[in-house]
Amino acid sequence: MSTLDFFDVEVRSMGREADGVLSLALQHPLGDPLPAWEPGAHIDVLLPNGLLRQYSLCSEPGDPRWRVAVLHEKAGRGGSAFVHEELRPGSKVQVRAPRNNFSLAPAAEYLFIAGGIGITPVLPMVRAAAASGAPWRLVYLGRSRRSMAFLGELPDGGTVTIHADDEGGRFPLASLLGAAGAQTHLYVCGPGPLLGAVQELTAPWDGSRVHFERFAADPAAASPAAGPGEGPDGGSSFDVELADGAIVEVPAGTTILEALEAAGRFPLSSCREGICGTCETPVVSGEIDHRDSLLSGDERAAGDTMMICVSRCRGQRLVLDL
């Protein structure tokens, strides 16, 4: 099975994990094994209403069922509302094989910080760290304990700090990170303000020890403000050549994805912010202006893939394997 292929799974059961957080247990309709995955992985879920969303796997790797947890975002774009209000046990959804942009690297010591629903990719990581025997610490932050999912599933063998804002106010991140050892690998998932604060505090760290999973785009990933003759996003117009030889013009201020859709081409996409990886597209030639929050420095330097929902061309033409 290709990682790009969608296949059906059944919502076997659903559970209320916290205020506004619903878990789904997914299994193959015929009971066949689901593809293997590792901590930090997520799946693309195509909902029956046509919306495509990404959810982190938070079950045990090797479990015959996949589990995801969905926060009901009242100001969202409709995906979480559909899951909470329309899905029921027995519903069918389509998924793709797991992908991992947040993989757990071997380390002498681990520090995990999870904010709210950010516990979902972190929970399997903590279990894996506990199983490895490496020292680890988890700091789990939330508005209140009622809003924090999976509190009863946190493993033993390390140090776990549960911090609810309504009980203790703002958590002292600077003290926590200042006390981290030089060999500690840091894994962080949560809302933008949390990630921004951690990113600032760990600026002096070796970047290979700091790992983020984002729910929203990193403002620092965007290119500088527009110069003379450029569009509002700082980008000039350019052409994209597709695998069938078609040429699509991408005007200043328009993304590649938007230009393709205007031309009647509809690649898979979801977040449109460069954070989910759904629209990742191989690049045959051309210089890329990377603006995503996913690719590593080495991956950007290789110049053979891009997120077409945000990234652009530094020259006049990109040739895409699309």
GROMACS .gro file of N, CA and C in nm, residues 220-321:
model
  306
  220ALA      N    1   0.821   3.282   1.225
  220ALA     CA    2   0.960   3.301   1.183
  220ALA      C    3   0.992   3.230   1.053
  221ALA      N    4   0.904   3.137   1.010
  221ALA     CA    5   0.931   3.064   0.886
  221ALA      C    6   0.895   3.145   0.763
  222ALA      N    7   0.816   3.250   0.778
  222ALA     CA    8   0.775   3.331   0.664
  222ALA      C    9   0.891   3.417   0.615
  223SER      N   10   0.889   3.452   0.487
  223SER     CA   11   0.991   3.537   0.430
  223SER      C   12   0.971   3.681   0.474
  224PRO      N   13   1.072   3.768   0.457
  224PRO     CA   14   1.059   3.908   0.498
  224PRO      C   15   0.948   3.978   0.423
  225ALA      N   16   0.917   4.097   0.470
  225ALA     CA   17   0.811   4.176   0.408
  225ALA      C   18   0.844   4.208   0.264
  226ALA      N   19   0.744   4.243   0.190
  226ALA     CA   20   0.759   4.265   0.047
  226ALA      C   21   0.854   4.380   0.018
  227GLY      N   22   0.930   4.360  -0.088
  227GLY     CA   23   1.015   4.467  -0.140
  227GLY      C   24   0.949   4.532  -0.260
  228PRO      N   25   1.019   4.626  -0.326
  228PRO     CA   26   0.960   4.694  -0.442
  228PRO      C   27   0.919   4.595  -0.550
  229GLY      N   28   0.797   4.609  -0.599
  229GLY     CA   29   0.749   4.525  -0.708
  229GLY      C   30   0.707   4.386  -0.666
  230GLU      N   31   0.708   4.358  -0.536
  230GLU     CA   32   0.672   4.225  -0.490
  230GLU      C   33   0.530   4.225  -0.435
  231GLY      N   34   0.475   4.102  -0.419
  231GLY     CA   35   0.342   4.087  -0.366
  231GLY      C   36   0.340   4.111  -0.217
  232PRO      N   37   0.222   4.108  -0.154
  232PRO     CA   38   0.208   4.137  -0.012
  232PRO      C   39   0.280   4.037   0.076
  233ASP      N   40   0.313   3.919   0.025
  233ASP     CA   41   0.385   3.820   0.105
  233ASP      C   42   0.533   3.822   0.075
  234GLY      N   43   0.581   3.922   0.001
  234GLY     CA   44   0.722   3.930  -0.030
  234GLY      C   45   0.763   3.846  -0.148
  235GLY      N   46   0.670   3.789  -0.224
  235GLY     CA   47   0.704   3.701  -0.334
  235GLY      C   48   0.669   3.759  -0.469
  236SER      N   49   0.757   3.737  -0.568
  236SER     CA   50   0.729   3.780  -0.704
  236SER      C   51   0.656   3.669  -0.778
  237SER      N   52   0.605   3.700  -0.897
  237SER     CA   53   0.538   3.599  -0.979
  237SER      C   54   0.642   3.505  -1.040
  238PHE      N   55   0.598   3.384  -1.071
  238PHE     CA   56   0.685   3.283  -1.135
  238PHE      C   57   0.595   3.179  -1.198
  239ASP      N   58   0.656   3.087  -1.273
  239ASP     CA   59   0.582   2.980  -1.339
  239ASP      C   60   0.614   2.846  -1.273
  240VAL      N   61   0.514   2.758  -1.275
  240VAL     CA   62   0.531   2.620  -1.230
  240VAL      C   63   0.502   2.529  -1.348
  241GLU      N   64   0.597   2.439  -1.377
  241GLU     CA   65   0.577   2.339  -1.482
  241GLU      C   66   0.543   2.206  -1.417
  242LEU      N   67   0.438   2.141  -1.466
  242LEU     CA   68   0.390   2.016  -1.408
  242LEU      C   69   0.441   1.896  -1.489
  243ALA      N   70   0.417   1.777  -1.436
  243ALA     CA   71   0.472   1.656  -1.498
  243ALA      C   72   0.419   1.633  -1.639
  244ASP      N   73   0.298   1.682  -1.668
  244ASP     CA   74   0.242   1.663  -1.802
  244ASP      C   75   0.280   1.776  -1.897
  245GLY      N   76   0.369   1.865  -1.854
  245GLY     CA   77   0.415   1.974  -1.938
  245GLY      C   78   0.336   2.102  -1.926
  246ALA      N   79   0.225   2.100  -1.854
  246ALA     CA   80   0.144   2.220  -1.837
  246ALA      C   81   0.222   2.326  -1.758
  247ILE      N   82   0.201   2.451  -1.793
  247ILE     CA   83   0.264   2.563  -1.725
  247ILE      C   84   0.155   2.642  -1.653
  248VAL      N   85   0.174   2.667  -1.525
  248VAL     CA   86   0.079   2.744  -1.445
  248VAL      C   87   0.151   2.866  -1.389
  249GLU      N   88   0.097   2.983  -1.415
  249GLU     CA   89   0.156   3.105  -1.360
  249GLU      C   90   0.111   3.124  -1.216
  250VAL      N   91   0.206   3.158  -1.131
  250VAL     CA   92   0.178   3.185  -0.990
  250VAL      C   93   0.201   3.334  -0.966
  251PRO      N   94   0.097   3.415  -0.959
  251PRO     CA   95   0.115   3.560  -0.939
  251PRO      C   96   0.171   3.593  -0.802
  252ALA      N   97   0.227   3.711  -0.789
  252ALA     CA   98   0.268   3.761  -0.658
  252ALA      C   99   0.147   3.764  -0.565
  253GLY      N  100   0.168   3.722  -0.442
  253GLY     CA  101   0.059   3.722  -0.345
  253GLY      C  102  -0.032   3.601  -0.354
  254THR      N  103  -0.003   3.507  -0.445
  254THR     CA  104  -0.082   3.385  -0.462
  254THR      C  105   0.008   3.265  -0.437
  255THR      N  106  -0.040   3.167  -0.364
  255THR     CA  107   0.041   3.048  -0.340
  255THR      C  108   0.037   2.955  -0.461
  256ILE      N  109   0.131   2.865  -0.467
  256ILE     CA  110   0.131   2.764  -0.574
  256ILE      C  111   0.002   2.683  -0.568
  257LEU      N  112  -0.037   2.645  -0.449
  257LEU     CA  113  -0.160   2.566  -0.433
  257LEU      C  114  -0.281   2.640  -0.487
  258GLU      N  115  -0.292   2.769  -0.453
  258GLU     CA  116  -0.405   2.848  -0.501
  258GLU      C  117  -0.403   2.862  -0.652
  259ALA      N  118  -0.284   2.880  -0.709
  259ALA     CA  119  -0.273   2.894  -0.855
  259ALA      C  120  -0.311   2.764  -0.924
  260LEU      N  121  -0.269   2.651  -0.868
  260LEU     CA  122  -0.306   2.522  -0.926
  260LEU      C  123  -0.456   2.500  -0.920
  261GLU      N  124  -0.517   2.535  -0.808
  261GLU     CA  125  -0.662   2.517  -0.795
  261GLU      C  126  -0.736   2.607  -0.894
  262ALA      N  127  -0.686   2.728  -0.914
  262ALA     CA  128  -0.749   2.818  -1.011
  262ALA      C  129  -0.738   2.763  -1.152
  263ALA      N  130  -0.634   2.681  -1.175
  263ALA     CA  131  -0.614   2.621  -1.307
  263ALA      C  132  -0.684   2.486  -1.320
  264GLY      N  133  -0.763   2.448  -1.220
  264GLY     CA  134  -0.837   2.322  -1.228
  264GLY      C  135  -0.760   2.202  -1.179
  265ARG      N  136  -0.647   2.224  -1.111
  265ARG     CA  137  -0.569   2.114  -1.053
  265ARG      C  138  -0.590   2.119  -0.902
  266PHE      N  139  -0.613   2.003  -0.840
  266PHE     CA  140  -0.649   2.003  -0.698
  266PHE      C  141  -0.564   1.900  -0.622
  267PRO      N  142  -0.437   1.933  -0.593
  267PRO     CA  143  -0.355   1.844  -0.511
  267PRO      C  144  -0.412   1.834  -0.370
  268LEU      N  145  -0.381   1.725  -0.302
  268LEU     CA  146  -0.425   1.711  -0.163
  268LEU      C  147  -0.362   1.820  -0.078
  269SER      N  148  -0.442   1.877   0.009
  269SER     CA  149  -0.395   1.979   0.100
  269SER      C  150  -0.485   1.980   0.222
  270SER      N  151  -0.437   2.042   0.329
  270SER     CA  152  -0.521   2.053   0.448
  270SER      C  153  -0.498   2.183   0.521
  271CYS      N  154  -0.382   2.198   0.588
  271CYS     CA  155  -0.366   2.311   0.679
  271CYS      C  156  -0.350   2.444   0.607
  272ARG      N  157  -0.287   2.445   0.489
  272ARG     CA  158  -0.257   2.566   0.412
  272ARG      C  159  -0.168   2.662   0.490
  273GLU      N  160  -0.093   2.610   0.585
  273GLU     CA  161  -0.003   2.691   0.667
  273GLU      C  162   0.138   2.635   0.672
  274GLY      N  163   0.164   2.525   0.600
  274GLY     CA  164   0.298   2.468   0.601
  274GLY      C  165   0.333   2.392   0.726
  275ILE      N  166   0.233   2.332   0.792
  275ILE     CA  167   0.262   2.262   0.917
  275ILE      C  168   0.223   2.114   0.915
  276CYS      N  169   0.143   2.069   0.818
  276CYS     CA  170   0.094   1.931   0.824
  276CYS      C  171   0.165   1.837   0.728
  277GLY      N  172   0.220   1.888   0.618
  277GLY     CA  173   0.291   1.804   0.523
  277GLY      C  174   0.205   1.736   0.419
  278THR      N  175   0.073   1.758   0.422
  278THR     CA  176  -0.015   1.690   0.327
  278THR      C  177   0.017   1.727   0.182
  279CYS      N  178   0.053   1.853   0.158
  279CYS     CA  179   0.076   1.898   0.020
  279CYS      C  180   0.222   1.888  -0.021
  280GLU      N  181   0.305   1.819   0.054
  280GLU     CA  182   0.446   1.806   0.018
  280GLU      C  183   0.460   1.749  -0.123
  281THR      N  184   0.540   1.816  -0.205
  281THR     CA  185   0.548   1.785  -0.348
  281THR      C  186   0.695   1.775  -0.391
  282PRO      N  187   0.731   1.669  -0.465
  282PRO     CA  188   0.869   1.658  -0.515
  282PRO      C  189   0.901   1.768  -0.615
  283VAL      N  190   1.022   1.822  -0.608
  283VAL     CA  191   1.068   1.928  -0.697
  283VAL      C  192   1.176   1.871  -0.789
  284VAL      N  193   1.154   1.884  -0.919
  284VAL     CA  194   1.250   1.835  -1.017
  284VAL      C  195   1.363   1.935  -1.036
  285SER      N  196   1.329   2.062  -1.048
  285SER     CA  197   1.430   2.166  -1.064
  285SER      C  198   1.373   2.300  -1.022
  286GLY      N  199   1.462   2.393  -0.994
  286GLY     CA  200   1.422   2.527  -0.952
  286GLY      C  201   1.468   2.556  -0.810
  287GLU      N  202   1.485   2.683  -0.778
  287GLU     CA  203   1.529   2.724  -0.645
  287GLU      C  204   1.408   2.756  -0.559
  288ILE      N  205   1.399   2.692  -0.445
  288ILE     CA  206   1.280   2.700  -0.360
  288ILE      C  207   1.298   2.806  -0.252
  289ASP      N  208   1.194   2.883  -0.230
  289ASP     CA  209   1.185   2.975  -0.117
  289ASP      C  210   1.099   2.906  -0.011
  290HIS      N  211   1.166   2.831   0.078
  290HIS     CA  212   1.093   2.752   0.178
  290HIS      C  213   1.032   2.841   0.284
  291ARG      N  214   0.902   2.820   0.312
  291ARG     CA  215   0.832   2.899   0.414
  291ARG      C  216   0.750   2.810   0.508
  292ASP      N  217   0.778   2.681   0.508
  292ASP     CA  218   0.704   2.588   0.592
  292ASP      C  219   0.765   2.582   0.732
  293SER      N  220   0.699   2.509   0.820
  293SER     CA  221   0.747   2.488   0.957
  293SER      C  222   0.780   2.342   0.982
  294LEU      N  223   0.808   2.268   0.873
  294LEU     CA  224   0.828   2.123   0.886
  294LEU      C  225   0.968   2.077   0.848
  295LEU      N  226   1.016   2.118   0.732
  295LEU     CA  227   1.139   2.063   0.679
  295LEU      C  228   1.260   2.106   0.762
  296SER      N  229   1.354   2.015   0.777
  296SER     CA  230   1.478   2.046   0.848
  296SER      C  231   1.570   2.128   0.757
  297GLY      N  232   1.677   2.179   0.815
  297GLY     CA  233   1.774   2.253   0.736
  297GLY      C  234   1.834   2.169   0.625
  298ASP      N  235   1.864   2.043   0.655
  298ASP     CA  236   1.920   1.954   0.552
  298ASP      C  237   1.820   1.927   0.442
  299GLU      N  238   1.692   1.909   0.479
  299GLU     CA  239   1.589   1.883   0.378
  299GLU      C  240   1.568   2.005   0.289
  300ARG      N  241   1.574   2.124   0.347
  300ARG     CA  242   1.563   2.246   0.267
  300ARG      C  243   1.681   2.259   0.172
  301ALA      N  244   1.801   2.229   0.224
  301ALA     CA  245   1.921   2.242   0.142
  301ALA      C  246   1.919   2.143   0.025
  302ALA      N  247   1.859   2.026   0.044
  302ALA     CA  248   1.853   1.927  -0.064
  302ALA      C  249   1.772   1.979  -0.182
  303GLY      N  250   1.670   2.061  -0.156
  303GLY     CA  251   1.594   2.125  -0.262
  303GLY      C  252   1.512   2.032  -0.348
  304ASP      N  253   1.472   1.915  -0.295
  304ASP     CA  254   1.398   1.820  -0.378
  304ASP      C  255   1.253   1.802  -0.334
  305THR      N  256   1.208   1.883  -0.240
  305THR     CA  257   1.068   1.874  -0.197
  305THR      C  258   1.026   2.007  -0.137
  306MET      N  259   0.896   2.035  -0.138
  306MET     CA  260   0.845   2.162  -0.085
  306MET      C  261   0.700   2.148  -0.046
  307MET      N  262   0.654   2.240   0.039
  307MET     CA  263   0.513   2.249   0.074
  307MET      C  264   0.451   2.359  -0.012
  308ILE      N  265   0.369   2.319  -0.107
  308ILE     CA  266   0.319   2.414  -0.207
  308ILE      C  267   0.211   2.506  -0.152
  309CYS      N  268   0.167   2.484  -0.029
  309CYS     CA  269   0.066   2.574   0.028
  309CYS      C  270   0.127   2.705   0.076
  310VAL      N  271   0.258   2.708   0.100
  310VAL     CA  272   0.321   2.831   0.149
  310VAL      C  273   0.450   2.867   0.077
  311SER      N  274   0.529   2.767   0.038
  311SER     CA  275   0.661   2.795  -0.018
  311SER      C  276   0.651   2.842  -0.163
  312ARG      N  277   0.757   2.913  -0.208
  312ARG     CA  278   0.753   2.977  -0.338
  312ARG      C  279   0.881   2.947  -0.416
  313CYS      N  280   0.903   3.019  -0.522
  313CYS     CA  281   1.021   3.005  -0.607
  313CYS      C  282   1.107   3.130  -0.595
  314ARG      N  283   1.238   3.112  -0.585
  314ARG     CA  284   1.329   3.226  -0.580
  314ARG      C  285   1.368   3.275  -0.719
  315GLY      N  286   1.332   3.198  -0.821
  315GLY     CA  287   1.365   3.236  -0.957
  315GLY      C  288   1.239   3.256  -1.040
  316GLN      N  289   1.246   3.215  -1.167
  316GLN     CA  290   1.135   3.235  -1.259
  316GLN      C  291   1.053   3.109  -1.281
  317ARG      N  292   1.108   2.989  -1.248
  317ARG     CA  293   1.033   2.866  -1.277
  317ARG      C  294   1.071   2.755  -1.181
  318LEU      N  295   0.968   2.681  -1.139
  318LEU     CA  296   0.984   2.556  -1.067
  318LEU      C  297   0.926   2.443  -1.152
  319VAL      N  298   0.994   2.329  -1.155
  319VAL     CA  299   0.940   2.211  -1.222
  319VAL      C  300   0.906   2.110  -1.111
  320LEU      N  301   0.777   2.076  -1.102
  320LEU     CA  302   0.727   1.989  -0.997
  320LEU      C  303   0.690   1.852  -1.052
  321ASP      N  304   0.713   1.750  -0.974
  321ASP     CA  305   0.671   1.615  -1.009
  321ASP      C  306   0.528   1.597  -0.959
   0.00000   0.00000   0.00000
